[in-house]
PDB file of C-alpha atoms in Angstrom:
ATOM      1  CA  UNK A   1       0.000   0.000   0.000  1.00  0.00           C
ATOM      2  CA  UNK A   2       2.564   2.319   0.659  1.00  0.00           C
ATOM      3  CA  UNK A   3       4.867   1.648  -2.227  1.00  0.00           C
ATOM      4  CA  UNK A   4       1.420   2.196  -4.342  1.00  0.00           C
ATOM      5  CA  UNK A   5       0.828   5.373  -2.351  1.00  0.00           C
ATOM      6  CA  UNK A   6       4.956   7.021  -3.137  1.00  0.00           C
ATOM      7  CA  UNK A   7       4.340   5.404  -6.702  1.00  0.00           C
ATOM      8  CA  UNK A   8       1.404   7.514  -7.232  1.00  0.00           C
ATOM      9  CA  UNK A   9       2.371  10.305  -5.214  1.00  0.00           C
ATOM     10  CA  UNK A  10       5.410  10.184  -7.968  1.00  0.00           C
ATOM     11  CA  UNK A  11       3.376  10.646 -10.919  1.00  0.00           C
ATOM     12  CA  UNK A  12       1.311  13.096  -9.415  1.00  0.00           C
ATOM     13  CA  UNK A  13       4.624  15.438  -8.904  1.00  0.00           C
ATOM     14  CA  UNK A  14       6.220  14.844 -12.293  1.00  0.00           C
ATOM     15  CA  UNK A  15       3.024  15.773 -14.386  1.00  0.00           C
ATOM     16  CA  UNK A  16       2.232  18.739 -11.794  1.00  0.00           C
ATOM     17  CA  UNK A  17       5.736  20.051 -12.702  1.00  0.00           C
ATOM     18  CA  UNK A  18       5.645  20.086 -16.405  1.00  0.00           C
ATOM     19  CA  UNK A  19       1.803  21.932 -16.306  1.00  0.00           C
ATOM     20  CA  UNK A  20       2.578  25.063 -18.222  1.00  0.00           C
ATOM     21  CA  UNK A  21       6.316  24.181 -18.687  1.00  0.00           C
ATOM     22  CA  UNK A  22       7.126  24.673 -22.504  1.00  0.00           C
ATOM     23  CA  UNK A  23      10.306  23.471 -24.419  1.00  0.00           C
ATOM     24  CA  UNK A  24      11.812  26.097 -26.619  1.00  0.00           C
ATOM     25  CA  UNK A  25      12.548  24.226 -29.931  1.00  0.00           C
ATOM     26  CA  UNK A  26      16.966  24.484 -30.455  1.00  0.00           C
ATOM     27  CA  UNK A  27      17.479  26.817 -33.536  1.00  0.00           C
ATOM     28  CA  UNK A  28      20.825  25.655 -35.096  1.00  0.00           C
ATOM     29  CA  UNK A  29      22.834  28.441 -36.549  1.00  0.00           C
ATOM     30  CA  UNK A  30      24.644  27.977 -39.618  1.00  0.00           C
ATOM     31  CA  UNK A  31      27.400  30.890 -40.005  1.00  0.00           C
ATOM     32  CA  UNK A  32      27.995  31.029 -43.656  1.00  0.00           C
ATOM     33  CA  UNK A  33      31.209  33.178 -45.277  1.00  0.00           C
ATOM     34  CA  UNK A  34      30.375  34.677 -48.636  1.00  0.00           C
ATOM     35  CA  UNK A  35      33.062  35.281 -50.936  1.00  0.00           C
ATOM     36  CA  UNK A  36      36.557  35.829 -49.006  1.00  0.00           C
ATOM     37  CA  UNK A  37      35.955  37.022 -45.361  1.00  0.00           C
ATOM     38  CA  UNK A  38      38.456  37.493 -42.705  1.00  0.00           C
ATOM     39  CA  UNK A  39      38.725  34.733 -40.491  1.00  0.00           C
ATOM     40  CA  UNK A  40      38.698  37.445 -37.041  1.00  0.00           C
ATOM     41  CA  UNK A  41      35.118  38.143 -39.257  1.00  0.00           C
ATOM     42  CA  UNK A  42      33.801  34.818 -38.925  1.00  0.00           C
ATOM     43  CA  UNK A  43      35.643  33.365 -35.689  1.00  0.00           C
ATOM     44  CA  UNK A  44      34.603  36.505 -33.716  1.00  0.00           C
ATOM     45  CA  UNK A  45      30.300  35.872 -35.152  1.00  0.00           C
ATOM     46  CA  UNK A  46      30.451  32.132 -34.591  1.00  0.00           C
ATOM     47  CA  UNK A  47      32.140  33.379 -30.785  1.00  0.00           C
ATOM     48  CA  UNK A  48      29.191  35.220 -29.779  1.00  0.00           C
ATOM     49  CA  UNK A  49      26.686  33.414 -31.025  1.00  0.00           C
ATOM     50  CA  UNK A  50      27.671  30.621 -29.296  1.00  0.00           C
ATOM     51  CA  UNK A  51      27.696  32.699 -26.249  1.00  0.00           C
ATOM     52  CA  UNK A  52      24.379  33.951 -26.305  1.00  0.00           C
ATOM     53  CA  UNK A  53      22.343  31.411 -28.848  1.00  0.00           C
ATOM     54  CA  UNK A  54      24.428  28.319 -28.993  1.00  0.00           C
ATOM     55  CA  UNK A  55      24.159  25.488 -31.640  1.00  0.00           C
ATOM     56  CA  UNK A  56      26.081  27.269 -33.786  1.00  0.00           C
ATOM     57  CA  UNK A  57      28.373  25.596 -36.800  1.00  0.00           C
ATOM     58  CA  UNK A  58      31.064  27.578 -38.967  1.00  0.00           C
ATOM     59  CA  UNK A  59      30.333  26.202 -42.578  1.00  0.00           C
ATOM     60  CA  UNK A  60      33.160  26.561 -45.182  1.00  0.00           C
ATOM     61  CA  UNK A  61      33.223  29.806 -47.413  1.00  0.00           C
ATOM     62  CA  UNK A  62      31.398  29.548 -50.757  1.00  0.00           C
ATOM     63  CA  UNK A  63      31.358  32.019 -53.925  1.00  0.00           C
ATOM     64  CA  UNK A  64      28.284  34.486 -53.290  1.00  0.00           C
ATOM     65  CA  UNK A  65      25.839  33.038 -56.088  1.00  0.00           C
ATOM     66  CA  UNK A  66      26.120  35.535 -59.650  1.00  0.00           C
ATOM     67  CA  UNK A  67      21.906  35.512 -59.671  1.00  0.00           C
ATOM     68  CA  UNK A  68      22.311  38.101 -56.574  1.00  0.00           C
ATOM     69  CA  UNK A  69      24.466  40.364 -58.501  1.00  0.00           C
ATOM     70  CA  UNK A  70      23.310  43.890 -59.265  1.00  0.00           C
ATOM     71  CA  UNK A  71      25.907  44.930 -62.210  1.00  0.00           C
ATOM     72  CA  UNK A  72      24.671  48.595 -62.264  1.00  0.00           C
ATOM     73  CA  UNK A  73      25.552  49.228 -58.604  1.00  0.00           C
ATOM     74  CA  UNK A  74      28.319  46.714 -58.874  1.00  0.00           C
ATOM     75  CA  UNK A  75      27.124  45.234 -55.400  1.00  0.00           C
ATOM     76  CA  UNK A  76      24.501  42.521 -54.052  1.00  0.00           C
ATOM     77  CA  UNK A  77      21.312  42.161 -53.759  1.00  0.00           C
ATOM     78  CA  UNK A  78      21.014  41.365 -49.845  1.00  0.00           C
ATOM     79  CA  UNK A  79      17.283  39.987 -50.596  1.00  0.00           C
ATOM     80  CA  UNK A  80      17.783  37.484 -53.371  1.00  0.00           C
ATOM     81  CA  UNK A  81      21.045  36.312 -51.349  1.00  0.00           C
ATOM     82  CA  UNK A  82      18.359  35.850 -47.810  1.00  0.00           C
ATOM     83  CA  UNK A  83      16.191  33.808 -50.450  1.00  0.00           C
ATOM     84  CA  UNK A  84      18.782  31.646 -51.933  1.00  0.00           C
ATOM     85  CA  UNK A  85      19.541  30.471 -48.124  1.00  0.00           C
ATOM     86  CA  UNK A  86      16.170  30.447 -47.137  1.00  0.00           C
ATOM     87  CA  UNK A  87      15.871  27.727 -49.442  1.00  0.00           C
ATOM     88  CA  UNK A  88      18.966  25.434 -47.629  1.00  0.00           C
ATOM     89  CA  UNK A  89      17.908  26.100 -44.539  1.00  0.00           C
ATOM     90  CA  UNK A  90      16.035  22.717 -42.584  1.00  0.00           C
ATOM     91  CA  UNK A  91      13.029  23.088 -39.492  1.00  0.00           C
ATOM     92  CA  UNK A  92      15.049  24.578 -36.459  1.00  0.00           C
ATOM     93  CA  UNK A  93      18.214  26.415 -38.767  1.00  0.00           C
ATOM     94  CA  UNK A  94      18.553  29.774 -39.289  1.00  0.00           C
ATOM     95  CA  UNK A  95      21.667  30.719 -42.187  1.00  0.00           C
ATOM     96  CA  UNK A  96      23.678  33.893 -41.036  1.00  0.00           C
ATOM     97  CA  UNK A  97      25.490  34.771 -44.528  1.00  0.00           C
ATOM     98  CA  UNK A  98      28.629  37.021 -44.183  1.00  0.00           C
ATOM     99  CA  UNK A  99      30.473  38.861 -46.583  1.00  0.00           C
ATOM    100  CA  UNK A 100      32.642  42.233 -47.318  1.00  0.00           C
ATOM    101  CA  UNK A 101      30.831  42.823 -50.338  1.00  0.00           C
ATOM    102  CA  UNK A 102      28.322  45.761 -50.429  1.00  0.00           C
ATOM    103  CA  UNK A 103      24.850  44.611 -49.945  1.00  0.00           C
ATOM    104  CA  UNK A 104      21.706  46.431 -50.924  1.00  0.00           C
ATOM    105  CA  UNK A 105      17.712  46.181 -50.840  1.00  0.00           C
ATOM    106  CA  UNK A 106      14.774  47.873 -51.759  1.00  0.00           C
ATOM    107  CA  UNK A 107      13.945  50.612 -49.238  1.00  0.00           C
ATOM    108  CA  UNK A 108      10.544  52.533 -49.984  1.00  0.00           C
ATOM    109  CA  UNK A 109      11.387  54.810 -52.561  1.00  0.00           C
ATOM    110  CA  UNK A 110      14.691  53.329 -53.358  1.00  0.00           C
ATOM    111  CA  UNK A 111      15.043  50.524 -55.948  1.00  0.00           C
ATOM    112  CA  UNK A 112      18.555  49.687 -54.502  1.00  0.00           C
ATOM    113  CA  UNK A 113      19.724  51.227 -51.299  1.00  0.00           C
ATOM    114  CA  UNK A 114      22.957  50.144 -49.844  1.00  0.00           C
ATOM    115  CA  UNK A 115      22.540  48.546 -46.538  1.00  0.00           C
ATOM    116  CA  UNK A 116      24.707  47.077 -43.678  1.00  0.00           C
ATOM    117  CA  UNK A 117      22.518  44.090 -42.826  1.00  0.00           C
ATOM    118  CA  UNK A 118      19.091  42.342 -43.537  1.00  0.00           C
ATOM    119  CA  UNK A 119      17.177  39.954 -42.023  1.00  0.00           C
ATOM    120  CA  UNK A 120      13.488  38.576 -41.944  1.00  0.00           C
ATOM    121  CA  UNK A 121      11.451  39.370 -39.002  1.00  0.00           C
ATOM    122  CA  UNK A 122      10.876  36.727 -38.069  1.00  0.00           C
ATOM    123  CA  UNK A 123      13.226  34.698 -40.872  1.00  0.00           C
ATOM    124  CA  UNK A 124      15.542  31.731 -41.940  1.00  0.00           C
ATOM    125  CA  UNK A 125      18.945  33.861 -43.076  1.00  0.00           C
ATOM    126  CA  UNK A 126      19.993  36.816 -42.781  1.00  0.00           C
ATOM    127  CA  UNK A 127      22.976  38.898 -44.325  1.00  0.00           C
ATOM    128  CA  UNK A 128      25.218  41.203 -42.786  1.00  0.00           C
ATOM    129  CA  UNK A 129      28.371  42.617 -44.386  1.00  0.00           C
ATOM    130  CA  UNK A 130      31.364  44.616 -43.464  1.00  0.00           C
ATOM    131  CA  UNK A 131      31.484  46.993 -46.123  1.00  0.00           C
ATOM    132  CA  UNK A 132      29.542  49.959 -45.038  1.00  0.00           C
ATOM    133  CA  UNK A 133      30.983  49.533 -41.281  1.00  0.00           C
ATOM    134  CA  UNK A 134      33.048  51.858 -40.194  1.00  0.00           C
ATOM    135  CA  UNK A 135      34.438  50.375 -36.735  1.00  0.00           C
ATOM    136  CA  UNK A 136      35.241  46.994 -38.169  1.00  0.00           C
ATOM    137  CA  UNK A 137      35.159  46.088 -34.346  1.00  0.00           C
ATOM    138  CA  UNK A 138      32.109  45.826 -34.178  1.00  0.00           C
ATOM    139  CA  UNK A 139      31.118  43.348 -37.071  1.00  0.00           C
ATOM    140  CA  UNK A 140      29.197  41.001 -34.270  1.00  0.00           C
ATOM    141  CA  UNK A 141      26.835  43.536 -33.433  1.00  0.00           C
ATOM    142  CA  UNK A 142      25.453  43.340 -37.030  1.00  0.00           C
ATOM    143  CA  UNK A 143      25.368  40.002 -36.923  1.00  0.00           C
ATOM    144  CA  UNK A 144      23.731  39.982 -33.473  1.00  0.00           C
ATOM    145  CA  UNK A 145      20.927  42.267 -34.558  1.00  0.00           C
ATOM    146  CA  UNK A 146      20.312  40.422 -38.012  1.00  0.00           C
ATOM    147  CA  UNK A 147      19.840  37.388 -36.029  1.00  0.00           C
ATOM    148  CA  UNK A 148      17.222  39.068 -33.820  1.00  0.00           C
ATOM    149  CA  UNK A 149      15.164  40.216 -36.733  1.00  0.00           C
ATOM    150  CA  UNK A 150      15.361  36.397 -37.805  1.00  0.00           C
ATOM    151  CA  UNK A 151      14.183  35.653 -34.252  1.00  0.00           C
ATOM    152  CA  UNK A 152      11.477  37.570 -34.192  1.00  0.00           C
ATOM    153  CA  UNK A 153      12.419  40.901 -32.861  1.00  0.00           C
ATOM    154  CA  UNK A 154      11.511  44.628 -34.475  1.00  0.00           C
ATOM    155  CA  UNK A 155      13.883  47.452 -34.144  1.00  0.00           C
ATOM    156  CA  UNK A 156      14.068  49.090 -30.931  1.00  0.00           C
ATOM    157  CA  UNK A 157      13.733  52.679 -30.097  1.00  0.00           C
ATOM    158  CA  UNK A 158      16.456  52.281 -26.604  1.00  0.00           C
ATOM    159  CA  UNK A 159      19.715  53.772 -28.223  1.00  0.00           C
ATOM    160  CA  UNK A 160      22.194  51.507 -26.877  1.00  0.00           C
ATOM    161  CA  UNK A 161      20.528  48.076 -27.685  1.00  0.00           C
ATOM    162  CA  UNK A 162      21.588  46.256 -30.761  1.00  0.00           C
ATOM    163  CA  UNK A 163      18.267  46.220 -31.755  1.00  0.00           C
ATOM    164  CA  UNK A 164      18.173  49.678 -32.727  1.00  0.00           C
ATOM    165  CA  UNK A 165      17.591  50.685 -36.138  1.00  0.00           C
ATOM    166  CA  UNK A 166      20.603  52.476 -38.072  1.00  0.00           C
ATOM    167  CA  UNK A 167      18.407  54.696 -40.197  1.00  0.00           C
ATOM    168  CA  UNK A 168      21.373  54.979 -42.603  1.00  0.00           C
ATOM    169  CA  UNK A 169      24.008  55.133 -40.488  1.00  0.00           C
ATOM    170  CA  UNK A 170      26.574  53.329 -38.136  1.00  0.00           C
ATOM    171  CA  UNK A 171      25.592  53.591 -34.371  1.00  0.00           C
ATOM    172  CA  UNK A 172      26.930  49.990 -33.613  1.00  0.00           C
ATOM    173  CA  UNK A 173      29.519  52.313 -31.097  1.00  0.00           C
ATOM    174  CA  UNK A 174      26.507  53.102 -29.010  1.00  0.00           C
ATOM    175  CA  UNK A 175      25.748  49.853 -29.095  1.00  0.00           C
ATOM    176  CA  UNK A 176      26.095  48.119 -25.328  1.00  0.00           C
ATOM    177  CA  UNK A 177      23.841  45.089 -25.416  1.00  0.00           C
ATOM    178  CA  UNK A 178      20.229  43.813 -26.090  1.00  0.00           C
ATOM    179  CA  UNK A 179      17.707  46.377 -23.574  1.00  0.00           C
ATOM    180  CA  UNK A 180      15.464  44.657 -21.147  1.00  0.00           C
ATOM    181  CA  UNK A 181      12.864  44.067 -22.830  1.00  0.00           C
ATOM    182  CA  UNK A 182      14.783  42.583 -26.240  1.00  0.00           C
ATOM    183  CA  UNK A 183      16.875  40.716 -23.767  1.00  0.00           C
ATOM    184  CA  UNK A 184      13.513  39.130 -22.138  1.00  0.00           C
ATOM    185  CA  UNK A 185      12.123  38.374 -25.329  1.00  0.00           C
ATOM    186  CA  UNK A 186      15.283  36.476 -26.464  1.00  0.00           C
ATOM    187  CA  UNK A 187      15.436  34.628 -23.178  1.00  0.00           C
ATOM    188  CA  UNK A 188      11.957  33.074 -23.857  1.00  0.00           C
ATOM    189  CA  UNK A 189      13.276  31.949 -27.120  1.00  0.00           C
ATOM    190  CA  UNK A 190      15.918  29.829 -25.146  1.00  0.00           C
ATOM    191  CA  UNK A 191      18.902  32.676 -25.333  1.00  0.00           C
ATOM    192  CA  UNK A 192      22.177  32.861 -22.483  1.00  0.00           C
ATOM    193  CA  UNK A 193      21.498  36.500 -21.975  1.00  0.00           C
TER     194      UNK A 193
END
């Protein structure tokens, strides 16, 4: 009677402890160089992300495809290249292309306007390159805040989180960390922050 009693007593606690208890799926990271990148460029993105997100891998460098090539700007077309690794990307991966290449996308009125980064909100890739940055320092912080959009997070109006938006420029030296509020959000999605 009493081994029935602790037996059920047992039960009773494991299934009481998983009520309202919710796994966060893993999202595996694939860091993908485009084109040649410095290696400080991709050792330094796969280093935080593996900090903050984990599951990340380093995937060798490949050519960035000709169909994303804009010949009258002589630069890519950051949108077609999200696309392309949309398409490679399983359940549970997100693709993280980098490059030194100048990117661009359509922008409102602008058919191709230059950018630093894009990424899907929420997405499977995102691009980021090093071209437009001016404190090559701080090449994670793109890749950080790509990632986010990917995740799920909007731009932020708190100055100093990487979540805020650029608006044409290159704040990423006022850049201190993910706010409160972007940091809680991440956290639910499974994120060391």
């Amino acid at each position: 009677m009493i081994i029935r009693l602790l037996l059920i007593m047992l039960i009773l606690s494991s299934c009481h402890s998983n009520v309202g208890s919710r796994k966060v799926p893993d999202i595996h990271i694939r860091i993908l160089p485009l084109g040649r990148v410095k290696e400080n460029y991709t050792r330094e993105a796969y280093d935080n992300i593996q900090k903050i997100a984990g599951h990340a891998v380093l995937l060798p460098a490949t050519e960035i495809p000709a169909m994303a090539f804009y010949a009258p700007r002589n630069r890519y077309r950051a949108d077609s290249l999200i696309r392309w690794m949309s398409k490679q990307a399983k359940a549970n991966e997100i693709y993280i292309g980098i490059t030194t290449q100048d990117i661009s996308t359509t922008k409102g009125e602008y058919a191709d306007y230059g950018v630093m980064g894009l990424g899907y909100c929420p997405g499977k890739a995102c691009i980021v390159s090093s071209y437009r940055l001016k404190n090559k320092q701080h090449f994670y912080k793109l890749v950080i805040h790509e990632l986010g959009h990917n995740m799920g997070l909007q731009h932020c109006p708190v100055p100093t989180c990487y979540m805020r938006d650029a608006k044409g420029g290159d704040p990423t030296g006022e850049e201190k960390g993910f706010c409160k509020q972007c940091a809680a959000y991440l956290q639910k999605k499974g994120w060391n922050l």
